[in-house]
mmCIF file of C-alpha atoms in Angstrom:
data_model
loop_
_atom_site.group_PDB
_atom_site.id
_atom_site.type_symbol
_atom_site.label_atom_id
_atom_site.label_comp_id
_atom_site.label_asym_id
_atom_site.label_seq_id
_atom_site.Cartn_x
_atom_site.Cartn_y
_atom_site.Cartn_z
ATOM 1 C CA GLN A 260 12.774 33.217 12.546
ATOM 2 C CA VAL A 261 14.239 33.214 16.035
ATOM 3 C CA GLN A 262 13.129 31.644 19.301
ATOM 4 C CA PHE A 263 13.406 33.087 22.770
ATOM 5 C CA VAL A 264 13.953 30.868 25.810
ATOM 6 C CA GLU A 265 11.666 31.295 28.809
ATOM 7 C CA SER A 266 12.284 30.113 32.345
ATOM 8 C CA GLY A 267 11.105 30.655 35.900
ATOM 9 C CA GLY A 268 7.651 29.132 35.785
ATOM 10 C CA GLY A 269 6.285 26.847 38.444
ATOM 11 C CA SER A 270 3.370 26.028 40.687
ATOM 12 C CA VAL A 271 2.269 28.492 43.358
ATOM 13 C CA GLN A 272 -0.737 29.143 45.561
ATOM 14 C CA PRO A 273 -3.038 32.120 44.969
ATOM 15 C CA GLY A 274 -1.344 35.269 46.179
ATOM 16 C CA GLY A 275 2.099 33.895 45.475
ATOM 17 C CA SER A 276 4.839 35.332 43.290
ATOM 18 C CA LEU A 277 7.027 34.198 40.421
ATOM 19 C CA ARG A 278 9.713 35.887 38.359
ATOM 20 C CA LEU A 279 9.975 34.816 34.747
ATOM 21 C CA SER A 280 13.100 35.307 32.673
ATOM 22 C CA CYS A 281 13.440 35.575 28.904
ATOM 23 C CA ALA A 282 16.752 34.950 27.183
ATOM 24 C CA ALA A 283 17.273 36.276 23.669
ATOM 25 C CA PRO A 284 18.342 33.952 20.871
ATOM 26 C CA ARG A 285 21.905 34.211 19.665
ATOM 27 C CA ALA A 286 20.877 35.558 16.256
ATOM 28 C CA ILE A 287 19.500 38.816 17.644
ATOM 29 C CA LEU A 288 21.882 39.562 20.475
ATOM 30 C CA SER A 289 23.470 42.408 18.560
ATOM 31 C CA THR A 290 20.124 44.163 18.085
ATOM 32 C CA TYR A 291 18.475 43.251 21.386
ATOM 33 C CA SER A 292 18.437 46.791 22.759
ATOM 34 C CA ASN A 293 16.295 47.897 19.785
ATOM 35 C CA LEU A 294 13.623 45.241 20.231
ATOM 36 C CA HIS A 295 10.170 45.722 21.672
ATOM 37 C CA ILE A 296 9.778 42.641 23.875
ATOM 38 C CA GLY A 297 6.502 41.166 25.021
ATOM 39 C CA TRP A 298 5.367 38.530 27.464
ATOM 40 C CA TYR A 299 2.409 36.489 26.230
ATOM 41 C CA ARG A 300 0.356 33.751 27.798
ATOM 42 C CA GLN A 301 -2.016 31.089 26.608
ATOM 43 C CA ALA A 302 -4.373 29.298 28.969
ATOM 44 C CA PRO A 303 -5.934 25.943 28.061
ATOM 45 C CA GLY A 304 -8.695 26.445 25.529
ATOM 46 C CA LYS A 305 -8.020 30.167 25.204
ATOM 47 C CA GLN A 306 -6.321 32.406 22.680
ATOM 48 C CA ARG A 307 -2.783 33.612 23.280
ATOM 49 C CA GLU A 308 -2.738 37.152 24.634
ATOM 50 C CA LEU A 309 -0.139 39.831 25.151
ATOM 51 C CA VAL A 310 0.297 40.320 28.889
ATOM 52 C CA ALA A 311 2.973 42.987 29.036
ATOM 53 C CA SER A 312 5.505 44.655 26.803
ATOM 54 C CA ILE A 313 8.538 46.882 27.128
ATOM 55 C CA SER A 314 9.900 49.085 24.380
ATOM 56 C CA PRO A 315 13.536 49.918 23.613
ATOM 57 C CA TYR A 316 12.923 53.100 25.593
ATOM 58 C CA HIS A 317 11.577 51.176 28.613
ATOM 59 C CA ILE A 318 7.987 52.237 27.987
ATOM 60 C CA THR A 319 5.730 49.509 29.354
ATOM 61 C CA THR A 320 2.210 48.293 28.649
ATOM 62 C CA TYR A 321 0.024 45.807 30.511
ATOM 63 C CA THR A 322 -3.230 44.088 29.857
ATOM 64 C CA ASP A 323 -5.905 45.265 32.299
ATOM 65 C CA SER A 324 -6.118 41.978 34.150
ATOM 66 C CA VAL A 325 -2.517 42.165 35.392
ATOM 67 C CA LYS A 326 -2.089 45.889 36.030
ATOM 68 C CA GLY A 327 -0.761 46.541 39.504
ATOM 69 C CA ARG A 328 0.347 42.940 39.916
ATOM 70 C CA PHE A 329 2.874 42.286 37.133
ATOM 71 C CA THR A 330 6.002 44.254 36.279
ATOM 72 C CA ILE A 331 8.008 43.849 33.097
ATOM 73 C CA SER A 332 11.643 44.936 32.990
ATOM 74 C CA ARG A 333 14.705 44.476 30.858
ATOM 75 C CA GLU A 334 18.471 44.342 31.335
ATOM 76 C CA ASP A 335 19.962 45.051 27.938
ATOM 77 C CA GLY A 336 23.486 44.337 29.152
ATOM 78 C CA ARG A 337 22.424 40.765 29.977
ATOM 79 C CA LYS A 338 20.086 40.531 26.965
ATOM 80 C CA ARG A 339 17.227 39.476 29.188
ATOM 81 C CA THR A 340 13.664 40.532 29.878
ATOM 82 C CA TYR A 341 11.805 39.695 33.087
ATOM 83 C CA LEU A 342 8.226 39.462 34.270
ATOM 84 C CA GLN A 343 7.728 39.817 38.007
ATOM 85 C CA MET A 344 4.328 38.401 38.904
ATOM 86 C CA ASN A 345 2.876 39.192 42.315
ATOM 87 C CA GLY A 346 -0.520 38.462 43.770
ATOM 88 C CA LEU A 347 -1.023 35.593 41.380
ATOM 89 C CA LYS A 348 -4.565 34.413 40.724
ATOM 90 C CA THR A 349 -5.903 31.124 39.454
ATOM 91 C CA GLU A 350 -6.821 32.818 36.177
ATOM 92 C CA ASP A 351 -3.129 33.577 35.610
ATOM 93 C CA THR A 352 -2.546 29.887 35.006
ATOM 94 C CA ALA A 353 -1.122 29.540 31.508
ATOM 95 C CA VAL A 354 1.959 28.860 29.478
ATOM 96 C CA TYR A 355 3.962 32.073 29.286
ATOM 97 C CA TYR A 356 6.029 33.055 26.257
ATOM 98 C CA CYS A 357 8.256 35.955 25.346
ATOM 99 C CA ASN A 358 8.796 37.264 21.843
ATOM 100 C CA ASP A 359 9.576 40.266 19.699
ATOM 101 C CA VAL A 360 6.316 42.226 19.559
ATOM 102 C CA ARG A 361 6.950 43.881 16.194
ATOM 103 C CA THR A 362 8.267 40.872 14.302
ATOM 104 C CA PRO A 363 7.581 37.725 16.365
ATOM 105 C CA GLY A 364 9.859 34.788 15.946
ATOM 106 C CA SER A 365 8.812 31.200 16.328
ATOM 107 C CA TRP A 366 6.909 30.211 19.462
ATOM 108 C CA GLY A 367 8.873 27.965 21.748
ATOM 109 C CA PRO A 368 7.584 25.731 24.533
ATOM 110 C CA GLY A 369 7.250 28.638 26.958
ATOM 111 C CA THR A 370 7.241 28.198 30.708
ATOM 112 C CA GLN A 371 4.262 26.840 32.625
ATOM 113 C CA VAL A 372 2.722 28.905 35.409
ATOM 114 C CA THR A 373 0.164 27.101 37.537
ATOM 115 C CA VAL A 374 -1.730 28.898 40.306
ATOM 116 C CA SER A 375 -3.861 26.633 42.446
ATOM 117 C CA SER A 376 -4.635 25.780 46.044
#
């Protein structure tokens, strides 16, 4: 198993923006460009859900609740995947994780996103 490292979370007011970054673990750097990467989130008392994903061919998917507000992207040269979050809502509050969609590694601590007034 491998573990990705998330960063970029924080506390913002409704309507604010954050950009999350996902760094790949050393063990998979050589195959990073072939991975289908996903951003997940888990709110308190709720099940973890897939928020967005990006394939090796840069095909993206989004859960309905974030469409038009979130954008997932990747820079294979830097071995990083990003989640740009605009127009944040209180219901976006959660711990955000990134992982390999097809064969998930272990779940790390994630990065906390808190949206409140």
